[in-house]
Amino acid sequence: MAEVEKGRKPSEESTDDSEEEDSEEEPKLKYERLANGVTEILQKDAASCMTVHDKFLALGTHFGKVFLLDIQGNLTQKFEISPVKINQISLDESGEHMGICSEDGKVQVFGLYTREGFHENFDCPVKVVALHPRFSSSNYKQFVTGGNKLLLYEKNWLNRWKTSTLHEGEGTITNVQWRANLIAWANNMGVKIYDISTKQRITNVLRDNVSLRPDMYPCSLCWKDNSTLIIGWGSSIKICVVKERGHTELRDLPSRYVEIVSAFETEFFISGLAPLADQLVTLYFVKENSDHMEEEFRARPCLDIIQPLPEGYEEISSDALTVRNFQENECRDYRLEHSEGESLYYIISPKDIVVAKERDQDDHIDWLLDKKKYEEALMAAEISFKNIKRHEVQKIGMAYINHLVEKGDYDTASRKCQKVLGKNMELWENEVYRFKTIGQLKAISQYLPRGDLRLRPAIYEMILHEFLKSDYEGFATLIREWPGELYNNMTIVQAVTDHLKKDPMNSTLLTTLAELYTYDQRYDRALEIYLRLRHKDVYQLIHKHDLFSSIEDKIVLLMDFDKEKAVDMLLDNEDKILIDRVVEELRDRPELLHIYLHKLFKRDHHKGQRYHERQIGLYAEYDRPNLLPFLRDSIHCPLEKALEICQERNFVEETVFLLSRMGNCRRALQMIMEELEDVDKAIEFAKEQDDAELWEDLISYSIDKPPFITGLLNNIGTHVDPILLIHRIKEGMEIPNLRDSLVKILQDYNLQILLREGCKKILVADSLSLLQKMHRTQMRGVRVDDMAQNFSVVVFYCRHMFHKECLPSPGTIPGVQFCNICSAKRRGPGSGILEMKK
């Protein structure tokens, strides 16, 4: 297939002859002539119409034949339909049924695989036919034809064809497009849309330029989706959207209406339309009065991509096409069909069919190479190498790198080496030596291969020595980033050691040397440097290489560096560094020892029990807030020692806790009241102990202190009878908020009474409910199986049964008899036998 390019005038067999200078704007579409079987068909006949399906093409000719073709244009099937022109071919969505109409009035609708269908001859030309999009799966098999009227055909329940007239009286129907439930057609007056589901016509879009002959400039219709219709007629384009009408607007109007969202005039005559995302592909014929093109150029059809606007459009691209015999064609001789699945656009003319498709990445790269835009070509090639050979990319890339080096953009040039040089080690080494010559080894160092693909070790060592001369930080960065296998480690260690002789305290060099030792598995030497520098990686090094035996005498150093990390590490590895060993190392640093033992206690209250006595003093000295929680949680702490320390330091709260824990609650309560003077805390303490003597002590202490009395009145109601307190209050004493306190006491008492009454009601209700349940259970029927003999049987509510003759005489209550078994259970063992003896 030959390509048809923008601004090119192809010959009959080729499309490479240039007719105007190449534009710098990249084209949006590329073109190929549909050849193979199509070429032979159009040499003997002429195309009149074509319909595109995702799977195949259907071509109608002026000599009344229909050809089925594959996507490449190869002939697969041929139908002899009529001796005259085929006006239109319609396919359903499945591609299984075809509708054909011709100039002599023939209409055929049949299955491509069944050949069963509709065949009819009319007495006038039939211009259009359109199948229901789901004709194959529909029960009604609907389709429409258009000549001087628009007819709808559908099968009824008797499997006979029924005909309905949808429209007539406005001239010949020239175009019909059916999408979902909407049928759009054009006649001499305008475009109508019919809703097949509601059987309503919902719009009439009038033709704008009535001076143009409709047979010379026919209407183009195209559905963009199920609700958007694009109309092209003459030089006018309208985009119409079918919308649902609100319930309040219905009245006697159709349920749908049409809104024209865009309408504009063009500078050309439209031959065909097709959607491209939110843009439009337009096939057009140049107006005769246009003066911006050469005379011989005007007869060539053009394919434009335009962006519709509400009242105009923006041209995106424009390609003038040369098709065979274009000089003899008019606007009505061209058609534009498109395949939605692959965005293919077919330009049909009587003697030629050209396929347009969107340009892909490979086409983009070819165009950039042709324009010598190396930078953009390389960027595009990095994304896709489909049609570009590797050596060609390297050629482009090397030219680009040379250009960047000449500009002095060494960083970009170095970065591009990764993509351009690839796995070519010779090119890599050449570039490294070139960058050394121009003094830019640092620039290329970041991008050297360092994975499975590597250069010789001497290359990497050369760059490291270069950094070591002038940039310690850069050198350290490379050591961290480069795998150690890239270079000879001992060579670099010796070089760093030589530099440290001149600057022995340089932290950057020392850190780098520690990393080199680590890679060389000399961990002790690396750990020594890290501890000396107090470097954050010391903990990672210890964990990674299990160096715990090397730090037993360095625990103080580790904790001085980072207490939290050091303690966590020691506690996480108790099996490697014993608790006793850590305590021994920290004996002269009590503040550090406290941090360690505190975290140990938090993790496990028992592991460090032998040190709990020592911890009392440590908490008292360094961390009093945690002393009381420690005393509460520890069961190994000597209480007398703790009490002594707390009393020495006058720690009242801790002393109160210890006194109460040792059983001296009265002394503890006294301290709360006398030293803390906190009535609420005293009350809370008395509640916890629940000791009547403590309440008595509390009342005695509070009786001459009005604020304490208020607190007692508000809080002791559920523990002590408030009357006992009230009787002991001296007459005339002023007590703050006394009234509120008394009200609260009465409310609490009332609440208690209500609770008692409520509980009593619940108890009575439950007893009654259980009694009724028992009664219902006892009143149920009982099955008695021993009825074969003529015996009288007595059945008790407990379900025990006796022969009447076996029962003893009634008891003390006349007429009342009890079950011997149940009575014996209530009285005790052997009582039943005694009863029987009686």
JSON list of N, CA, C and O in Angstrom, two decimals, residues 582-627:
[
{"chain": "A", "resi": 582, "resn": "VAL", "atom": "N", "xyz": [25.24, -5.77, 82.27]},
{"chain": "A", "resi": 582, "resn": "VAL", "atom": "CA", "xyz": [24.89, -4.38, 82.00]},
{"chain": "A", "resi": 582, "resn": "VAL", "atom": "C", "xyz": [24.89, -3.57, 83.30]},
{"chain": "A", "resi": 582, "resn": "VAL", "atom": "O", "xyz": [25.42, -2.45, 83.36]},
{"chain": "A", "resi": 583, "resn": "VAL", "atom": "N", "xyz": [24.30, -4.13, 84.37]},
{"chain": "A", "resi": 583, "resn": "VAL", "atom": "CA", "xyz": [24.24, -3.41, 85.65]},
{"chain": "A", "resi": 583, "resn": "VAL", "atom": "C", "xyz": [25.66, -3.15, 86.17]},
{"chain": "A", "resi": 583, "resn": "VAL", "atom": "O", "xyz": [25.96, -2.07, 86.71]},
{"chain": "A", "resi": 584, "resn": "GLU", "atom": "N", "xyz": [26.53, -4.14, 86.00]},
{"chain": "A", "resi": 584, "resn": "GLU", "atom": "CA", "xyz": [27.91, -3.98, 86.45]},
{"chain": "A", "resi": 584, "resn": "GLU", "atom": "C", "xyz": [28.60, -2.86, 85.68]},
{"chain": "A", "resi": 584, "resn": "GLU", "atom": "O", "xyz": [29.32, -2.04, 86.28]},
{"chain": "A", "resi": 585, "resn": "GLU", "atom": "N", "xyz": [28.37, -2.79, 84.36]},
{"chain": "A", "resi": 585, "resn": "GLU", "atom": "CA", "xyz": [29.00, -1.75, 83.54]},
{"chain": "A", "resi": 585, "resn": "GLU", "atom": "C", "xyz": [28.49, -0.35, 83.91]},
{"chain": "A", "resi": 585, "resn": "GLU", "atom": "O", "xyz": [29.20, 0.63, 83.76]},
{"chain": "A", "resi": 586, "resn": "LEU", "atom": "N", "xyz": [27.23, -0.28, 84.38]},
{"chain": "A", "resi": 586, "resn": "LEU", "atom": "CA", "xyz": [26.61, 1.03, 84.64]},
{"chain": "A", "resi": 586, "resn": "LEU", "atom": "C", "xyz": [26.62, 1.40, 86.12]},
{"chain": "A", "resi": 586, "resn": "LEU", "atom": "O", "xyz": [25.95, 2.35, 86.53]},
{"chain": "A", "resi": 587, "resn": "ARG", "atom": "N", "xyz": [27.37, 0.65, 86.94]},
{"chain": "A", "resi": 587, "resn": "ARG", "atom": "CA", "xyz": [27.32, 0.90, 88.39]},
{"chain": "A", "resi": 587, "resn": "ARG", "atom": "C", "xyz": [27.77, 2.30, 88.77]},
{"chain": "A", "resi": 587, "resn": "ARG", "atom": "O", "xyz": [27.30, 2.87, 89.76]},
{"chain": "A", "resi": 588, "resn": "ASP", "atom": "N", "xyz": [28.69, 2.89, 87.98]},
{"chain": "A", "resi": 588, "resn": "ASP", "atom": "CA", "xyz": [29.18, 4.23, 88.29]},
{"chain": "A", "resi": 588, "resn": "ASP", "atom": "C", "xyz": [28.38, 5.33, 87.60]},
{"chain": "A", "resi": 588, "resn": "ASP", "atom": "O", "xyz": [28.73, 6.51, 87.73]},
{"chain": "A", "resi": 589, "resn": "ARG", "atom": "N", "xyz": [27.36, 4.94, 86.83]},
{"chain": "A", "resi": 589, "resn": "ARG", "atom": "CA", "xyz": [26.51, 5.93, 86.13]},
{"chain": "A", "resi": 589, "resn": "ARG", "atom": "C", "xyz": [25.06, 5.66, 86.51]},
{"chain": "A", "resi": 589, "resn": "ARG", "atom": "O", "xyz": [24.28, 5.08, 85.75]},
{"chain": "A", "resi": 590, "resn": "PRO", "atom": "N", "xyz": [24.66, 6.05, 87.79]},
{"chain": "A", "resi": 590, "resn": "PRO", "atom": "CA", "xyz": [23.31, 5.69, 88.27]},
{"chain": "A", "resi": 590, "resn": "PRO", "atom": "C", "xyz": [22.19, 6.23, 87.40]},
{"chain": "A", "resi": 590, "resn": "PRO", "atom": "O", "xyz": [21.13, 5.60, 87.30]},
{"chain": "A", "resi": 591, "resn": "GLU", "atom": "N", "xyz": [22.40, 7.41, 86.78]},
{"chain": "A", "resi": 591, "resn": "GLU", "atom": "CA", "xyz": [21.31, 7.93, 85.93]},
{"chain": "A", "resi": 591, "resn": "GLU", "atom": "C", "xyz": [21.07, 7.04, 84.72]},
{"chain": "A", "resi": 591, "resn": "GLU", "atom": "O", "xyz": [19.93, 6.87, 84.28]},
{"chain": "A", "resi": 592, "resn": "LEU", "atom": "N", "xyz": [22.15, 6.45, 84.18]},
{"chain": "A", "resi": 592, "resn": "LEU", "atom": "CA", "xyz": [22.00, 5.52, 83.05]},
{"chain": "A", "resi": 592, "resn": "LEU", "atom": "C", "xyz": [21.45, 4.18, 83.54]},
{"chain": "A", "resi": 592, "resn": "LEU", "atom": "O", "xyz": [20.63, 3.54, 82.86]},
{"chain": "A", "resi": 593, "resn": "LEU", "atom": "N", "xyz": [21.92, 3.76, 84.74]},
{"chain": "A", "resi": 593, "resn": "LEU", "atom": "CA", "xyz": [21.43, 2.51, 85.30]},
{"chain": "A", "resi": 593, "resn": "LEU", "atom": "C", "xyz": [19.92, 2.59, 85.52]},
{"chain": "A", "resi": 593, "resn": "LEU", "atom": "O", "xyz": [19.18, 1.61, 85.27]},
{"chain": "A", "resi": 594, "resn": "HIS", "atom": "N", "xyz": [19.43, 3.74, 86.00]},
{"chain": "A", "resi": 594, "resn": "HIS", "atom": "CA", "xyz": [17.99, 3.89, 86.22]},
{"chain": "A", "resi": 594, "resn": "HIS", "atom": "C", "xyz": [17.21, 3.73, 84.91]},
{"chain": "A", "resi": 594, "resn": "HIS", "atom": "O", "xyz": [16.18, 3.04, 84.86]},
{"chain": "A", "resi": 595, "resn": "ILE", "atom": "N", "xyz": [17.70, 4.36, 83.83]},
{"chain": "A", "resi": 595, "resn": "ILE", "atom": "CA", "xyz": [17.00, 4.26, 82.53]},
{"chain": "A", "resi": 595, "resn": "ILE", "atom": "C", "xyz": [16.91, 2.80, 82.10]},
{"chain": "A", "resi": 595, "resn": "ILE", "atom": "O", "xyz": [15.85, 2.33, 81.65]},
{"chain": "A", "resi": 596, "resn": "TYR", "atom": "N", "xyz": [18.01, 2.06, 82.26]},
{"chain": "A", "resi": 596, "resn": "TYR", "atom": "CA", "xyz": [18.02, 0.65, 81.85]},
{"chain": "A", "resi": 596, "resn": "TYR", "atom": "C", "xyz": [17.06, -0.17, 82.70]},
{"chain": "A", "resi": 596, "resn": "TYR", "atom": "O", "xyz": [16.22, -0.93, 82.18]},
{"chain": "A", "resi": 597, "resn": "LEU", "atom": "N", "xyz": [17.17, -0.05, 84.05]},
{"chain": "A", "resi": 597, "resn": "LEU", "atom": "CA", "xyz": [16.32, -0.85, 84.93]},
{"chain": "A", "resi": 597, "resn": "LEU", "atom": "C", "xyz": [14.85, -0.46, 84.80]},
{"chain": "A", "resi": 597, "resn": "LEU", "atom": "O", "xyz": [13.96, -1.32, 84.92]},
{"chain": "A", "resi": 598, "resn": "HIS", "atom": "N", "xyz": [14.58, 0.81, 84.57]},
{"chain": "A", "resi": 598, "resn": "HIS", "atom": "CA", "xyz": [13.18, 1.25, 84.39]},
{"chain": "A", "resi": 598, "resn": "HIS", "atom": "C", "xyz": [12.55, 0.58, 83.17]},
{"chain": "A", "resi": 598, "resn": "HIS", "atom": "O", "xyz": [11.43, 0.05, 83.24]},
{"chain": "A", "resi": 599, "resn": "LYS", "atom": "N", "xyz": [13.28, 0.57, 82.04]},
{"chain": "A", "resi": 599, "resn": "LYS", "atom": "CA", "xyz": [12.73, -0.06, 80.83]},
{"chain": "A", "resi": 599, "resn": "LYS", "atom": "C", "xyz": [12.62, -1.57, 81.02]},
{"chain": "A", "resi": 599, "resn": "LYS", "atom": "O", "xyz": [11.68, -2.20, 80.49]},
{"chain": "A", "resi": 600, "resn": "LEU", "atom": "N", "xyz": [13.59, -2.15, 81.76]},
{"chain": "A", "resi": 600, "resn": "LEU", "atom": "CA", "xyz": [13.51, -3.58, 82.04]},
{"chain": "A", "resi": 600, "resn": "LEU", "atom": "C", "xyz": [12.26, -3.90, 82.85]},
{"chain": "A", "resi": 600, "resn": "LEU", "atom": "O", "xyz": [11.53, -4.87, 82.58]},
{"chain": "A", "resi": 601, "resn": "PHE", "atom": "N", "xyz": [11.96, -3.06, 83.87]},
{"chain": "A", "resi": 601, "resn": "PHE", "atom": "CA", "xyz": [10.77, -3.26, 84.69]},
{"chain": "A", "resi": 601, "resn": "PHE", "atom": "C", "xyz": [9.49, -3.11, 83.87]},
{"chain": "A", "resi": 601, "resn": "PHE", "atom": "O", "xyz": [8.52, -3.85, 84.08]},
{"chain": "A", "resi": 602, "resn": "LYS", "atom": "N", "xyz": [9.48, -2.16, 82.96]},
{"chain": "A", "resi": 602, "resn": "LYS", "atom": "CA", "xyz": [8.31, -1.96, 82.11]},
{"chain": "A", "resi": 602, "resn": "LYS", "atom": "C", "xyz": [8.03, -3.19, 81.26]},
{"chain": "A", "resi": 602, "resn": "LYS", "atom": "O", "xyz": [6.87, -3.55, 81.01]},
{"chain": "A", "resi": 603, "resn": "ARG", "atom": "N", "xyz": [9.10, -3.83, 80.80]},
{"chain": "A", "resi": 603, "resn": "ARG", "atom": "CA", "xyz": [8.92, -5.01, 79.96]},
{"chain": "A", "resi": 603, "resn": "ARG", "atom": "C", "xyz": [8.49, -6.24, 80.78]},
{"chain": "A", "resi": 603, "resn": "ARG", "atom": "O", "xyz": [7.66, -7.03, 80.34]},
{"chain": "A", "resi": 604, "resn": "ASP", "atom": "N", "xyz": [9.13, -6.41, 81.94]},
{"chain": "A", "resi": 604, "resn": "ASP", "atom": "CA", "xyz": [8.84, -7.59, 82.76]},
{"chain": "A", "resi": 604, "resn": "ASP", "atom": "C", "xyz": [9.07, -7.21, 84.22]},
{"chain": "A", "resi": 604, "resn": "ASP", "atom": "O", "xyz": [10.19, -6.83, 84.61]},
{"chain": "A", "resi": 605, "resn": "HIS", "atom": "N", "xyz": [8.01, -7.32, 85.07]},
{"chain": "A", "resi": 605, "resn": "HIS", "atom": "CA", "xyz": [8.11, -6.90, 86.48]},
{"chain": "A", "resi": 605, "resn": "HIS", "atom": "C", "xyz": [9.00, -7.82, 87.32]},
{"chain": "A", "resi": 605, "resn": "HIS", "atom": "O", "xyz": [9.28, -7.50, 88.47]},
{"chain": "A", "resi": 606, "resn": "HIS", "atom": "N", "xyz": [9.41, -8.96, 86.75]},
{"chain": "A", "resi": 606, "resn": "HIS", "atom": "CA", "xyz": [10.11, -9.95, 87.57]},
{"chain": "A", "resi": 606, "resn": "HIS", "atom": "C", "xyz": [11.56, -10.17, 87.19]},
{"chain": "A", "resi": 606, "resn": "HIS", "atom": "O", "xyz": [12.34, -10.66, 88.02]},
{"chain": "A", "resi": 607, "resn": "LYS", "atom": "N", "xyz": [11.95, -9.83, 85.97]},
{"chain": "A", "resi": 607, "resn": "LYS", "atom": "CA", "xyz": [13.30, -10.17, 85.51]},
{"chain": "A", "resi": 607, "resn": "LYS", "atom": "C", "xyz": [14.39, -9.49, 86.35]},
{"chain": "A", "resi": 607, "resn": "LYS", "atom": "O", "xyz": [15.41, -10.07, 86.64]},
{"chain": "A", "resi": 608, "resn": "GLY", "atom": "N", "xyz": [14.17, -8.25, 86.72]},
{"chain": "A", "resi": 608, "resn": "GLY", "atom": "CA", "xyz": [15.18, -7.51, 87.49]},
{"chain": "A", "resi": 608, "resn": "GLY", "atom": "C", "xyz": [14.83, -7.39, 88.95]},
{"chain": "A", "resi": 608, "resn": "GLY", "atom": "O", "xyz": [15.18, -6.39, 89.59]},
{"chain": "A", "resi": 609, "resn": "GLN", "atom": "N", "xyz": [14.17, -8.43, 89.52]},
{"chain": "A", "resi": 609, "resn": "GLN", "atom": "CA", "xyz": [13.67, -8.32, 90.88]},
{"chain": "A", "resi": 609, "resn": "GLN", "atom": "C", "xyz": [14.79, -8.11, 91.91]},
{"chain": "A", "resi": 609, "resn": "GLN", "atom": "O", "xyz": [14.60, -7.44, 92.93]},
{"chain": "A", "resi": 610, "resn": "ARG", "atom": "N", "xyz": [15.96, -8.65, 91.63]},
{"chain": "A", "resi": 610, "resn": "ARG", "atom": "CA", "xyz": [17.06, -8.51, 92.60]},
{"chain": "A", "resi": 610, "resn": "ARG", "atom": "C", "xyz": [17.55, -7.07, 92.70]},
{"chain": "A", "resi": 610, "resn": "ARG", "atom": "O", "xyz": [18.28, -6.71, 93.62]},
{"chain": "A", "resi": 611, "resn": "TYR", "atom": "N", "xyz": [17.15, -6.24, 91.74]},
{"chain": "A", "resi": 611, "resn": "TYR", "atom": "CA", "xyz": [17.58, -4.84, 91.75]},
{"chain": "A", "resi": 611, "resn": "TYR", "atom": "C", "xyz": [16.46, -3.89, 92.16]},
{"chain": "A", "resi": 611, "resn": "TYR", "atom": "O", "xyz": [16.64, -2.67, 92.12]},
{"chain": "A", "resi": 612, "resn": "HIS", "atom": "N", "xyz": [15.29, -4.42, 92.56]},
{"chain": "A", "resi": 612, "resn": "HIS", "atom": "CA", "xyz": [14.17, -3.55, 92.90]},
{"chain": "A", "resi": 612, "resn": "HIS", "atom": "C", "xyz": [14.48, -2.67, 94.11]},
{"chain": "A", "resi": 612, "resn": "HIS", "atom": "O", "xyz": [14.04, -1.52, 94.17]},
{"chain": "A", "resi": 613, "resn": "GLU", "atom": "N", "xyz": [15.22, -3.21, 95.09]},
{"chain": "A", "resi": 613, "resn": "GLU", "atom": "CA", "xyz": [15.56, -2.39, 96.25]},
{"chain": "A", "resi": 613, "resn": "GLU", "atom": "C", "xyz": [16.43, -1.21, 95.85]},
{"chain": "A", "resi": 613, "resn": "GLU", "atom": "O", "xyz": [16.21, -0.08, 96.30]},
{"chain": "A", "resi": 614, "resn": "ARG", "atom": "N", "xyz": [17.38, -1.46, 94.92]},
{"chain": "A", "resi": 614, "resn": "ARG", "atom": "CA", "xyz": [18.23, -0.37, 94.45]},
{"chain": "A", "resi": 614, "resn": "ARG", "atom": "C", "xyz": [17.40, 0.63, 93.65]},
{"chain": "A", "resi": 614, "resn": "ARG", "atom": "O", "xyz": [17.65, 1.83, 93.66]},
{"chain": "A", "resi": 615, "resn": "GLN", "atom": "N", "xyz": [16.38, 0.14, 92.93]},
{"chain": "A", "resi": 615, "resn": "GLN", "atom": "CA", "xyz": [15.58, 1.03, 92.08]},
{"chain": "A", "resi": 615, "resn": "GLN", "atom": "C", "xyz": [14.78, 2.03, 92.89]},
{"chain": "A", "resi": 615, "resn": "GLN", "atom": "O", "xyz": [14.45, 3.11, 92.38]},
{"chain": "A", "resi": 616, "resn": "ILE", "atom": "N", "xyz": [14.46, 1.72, 94.14]},
{"chain": "A", "resi": 616, "resn": "ILE", "atom": "CA", "xyz": [13.68, 2.67, 94.95]},
{"chain": "A", "resi": 616, "resn": "ILE", "atom": "C", "xyz": [14.44, 3.99, 95.04]},
{"chain": "A", "resi": 616, "resn": "ILE", "atom": "O", "xyz": [13.91, 5.08, 94.80]},
{"chain": "A", "resi": 617, "resn": "GLY", "atom": "N", "xyz": [15.73, 3.89, 95.39]},
{"chain": "A", "resi": 617, "resn": "GLY", "atom": "CA", "xyz": [16.53, 5.11, 95.50]},
{"chain": "A", "resi": 617, "resn": "GLY", "atom": "C", "xyz": [16.74, 5.77, 94.15]},
{"chain": "A", "resi": 617, "resn": "GLY", "atom": "O", "xyz": [16.76, 7.01, 94.06]},
{"chain": "A", "resi": 618, "resn": "LEU", "atom": "N", "xyz": [16.88, 4.97, 93.08]},
{"chain": "A", "resi": 618, "resn": "LEU", "atom": "CA", "xyz": [17.06, 5.55, 91.74]},
{"chain": "A", "resi": 618, "resn": "LEU", "atom": "C", "xyz": [15.83, 6.32, 91.30]},
{"chain": "A", "resi": 618, "resn": "LEU", "atom": "O", "xyz": [15.93, 7.42, 90.75]},
{"chain": "A", "resi": 619, "resn": "TYR", "atom": "N", "xyz": [14.65, 5.74, 91.55]},
{"chain": "A", "resi": 619, "resn": "TYR", "atom": "CA", "xyz": [13.41, 6.45, 91.20]},
{"chain": "A", "resi": 619, "resn": "TYR", "atom": "C", "xyz": [13.29, 7.73, 92.02]},
{"chain": "A", "resi": 619, "resn": "TYR", "atom": "O", "xyz": [12.91, 8.78, 91.51]},
{"chain": "A", "resi": 620, "resn": "ALA", "atom": "N", "xyz": [13.59, 7.62, 93.32]},
{"chain": "A", "resi": 620, "resn": "ALA", "atom": "CA", "xyz": [13.48, 8.79, 94.19]},
{"chain": "A", "resi": 620, "resn": "ALA", "atom": "C", "xyz": [14.42, 9.91, 93.74]},
{"chain": "A", "resi": 620, "resn": "ALA", "atom": "O", "xyz": [14.09, 11.10, 93.84]},
{"chain": "A", "resi": 621, "resn": "GLU", "atom": "N", "xyz": [15.57, 9.53, 93.21]},
{"chain": "A", "resi": 621, "resn": "GLU", "atom": "CA", "xyz": [16.57, 10.51, 92.82]},
{"chain": "A", "resi": 621, "resn": "GLU", "atom": "C", "xyz": [16.33, 11.07, 91.42]},
{"chain": "A", "resi": 621, "resn": "GLU", "atom": "O", "xyz": [16.47, 12.27, 91.20]},
{"chain": "A", "resi": 622, "resn": "TYR", "atom": "N", "xyz": [15.98, 10.23, 90.48]},
{"chain": "A", "resi": 622, "resn": "TYR", "atom": "CA", "xyz": [15.97, 10.66, 89.07]},
{"chain": "A", "resi": 622, "resn": "TYR", "atom": "C", "xyz": [14.58, 10.66, 88.42]},
{"chain": "A", "resi": 622, "resn": "TYR", "atom": "O", "xyz": [14.42, 11.23, 87.35]},
{"chain": "A", "resi": 623, "resn": "ASP", "atom": "N", "xyz": [13.61, 10.02, 89.04]},
{"chain": "A", "resi": 623, "resn": "ASP", "atom": "CA", "xyz": [12.33, 9.86, 88.30]},
{"chain": "A", "resi": 623, "resn": "ASP", "atom": "C", "xyz": [11.18, 9.66, 89.29]},
{"chain": "A", "resi": 623, "resn": "ASP", "atom": "O", "xyz": [10.54, 8.61, 89.30]},
{"chain": "A", "resi": 624, "resn": "ARG", "atom": "N", "xyz": [10.92, 10.69, 90.15]},
{"chain": "A", "resi": 624, "resn": "ARG", "atom": "CA", "xyz": [9.87, 10.52, 91.15]},
{"chain": "A", "resi": 624, "resn": "ARG", "atom": "C", "xyz": [8.49, 10.22, 90.56]},
{"chain": "A", "resi": 624, "resn": "ARG", "atom": "O", "xyz": [7.74, 9.42, 91.13]},
{"chain": "A", "resi": 625, "resn": "PRO", "atom": "N", "xyz": [8.10, 10.83, 89.41]},
{"chain": "A", "resi": 625, "resn": "PRO", "atom": "CA", "xyz": [6.76, 10.52, 88.88]},
{"chain": "A", "resi": 625, "resn": "PRO", "atom": "C", "xyz": [6.50, 9.03, 88.68]},
{"chain": "A", "resi": 625, "resn": "PRO", "atom": "O", "xyz": [5.36, 8.58, 88.74]},
{"chain": "A", "resi": 626, "resn": "ASN", "atom": "N", "xyz": [7.55, 8.25, 88.41]},
{"chain": "A", "resi": 626, "resn": "ASN", "atom": "CA", "xyz": [7.36, 6.82, 88.19]},
{"chain": "A", "resi": 626, "resn": "ASN", "atom": "C", "xyz": [7.59, 6.00, 89.45]},
{"chain": "A", "resi": 626, "resn": "ASN", "atom": "O", "xyz": [7.51, 4.76, 89.39]},
{"chain": "A", "resi": 627, "resn": "LEU", "atom": "N", "xyz": [7.90, 6.66, 90.60]},
{"chain": "A", "resi": 627, "resn": "LEU", "atom": "CA", "xyz": [8.15, 5.91, 91.84]},
{"chain": "A", "resi": 627, "resn": "LEU", "atom": "C", "xyz": [6.89, 5.23, 92.34]},
{"chain": "A", "resi": 627, "resn": "LEU", "atom": "O", "xyz": [6.90, 4.03, 92.66]}
]
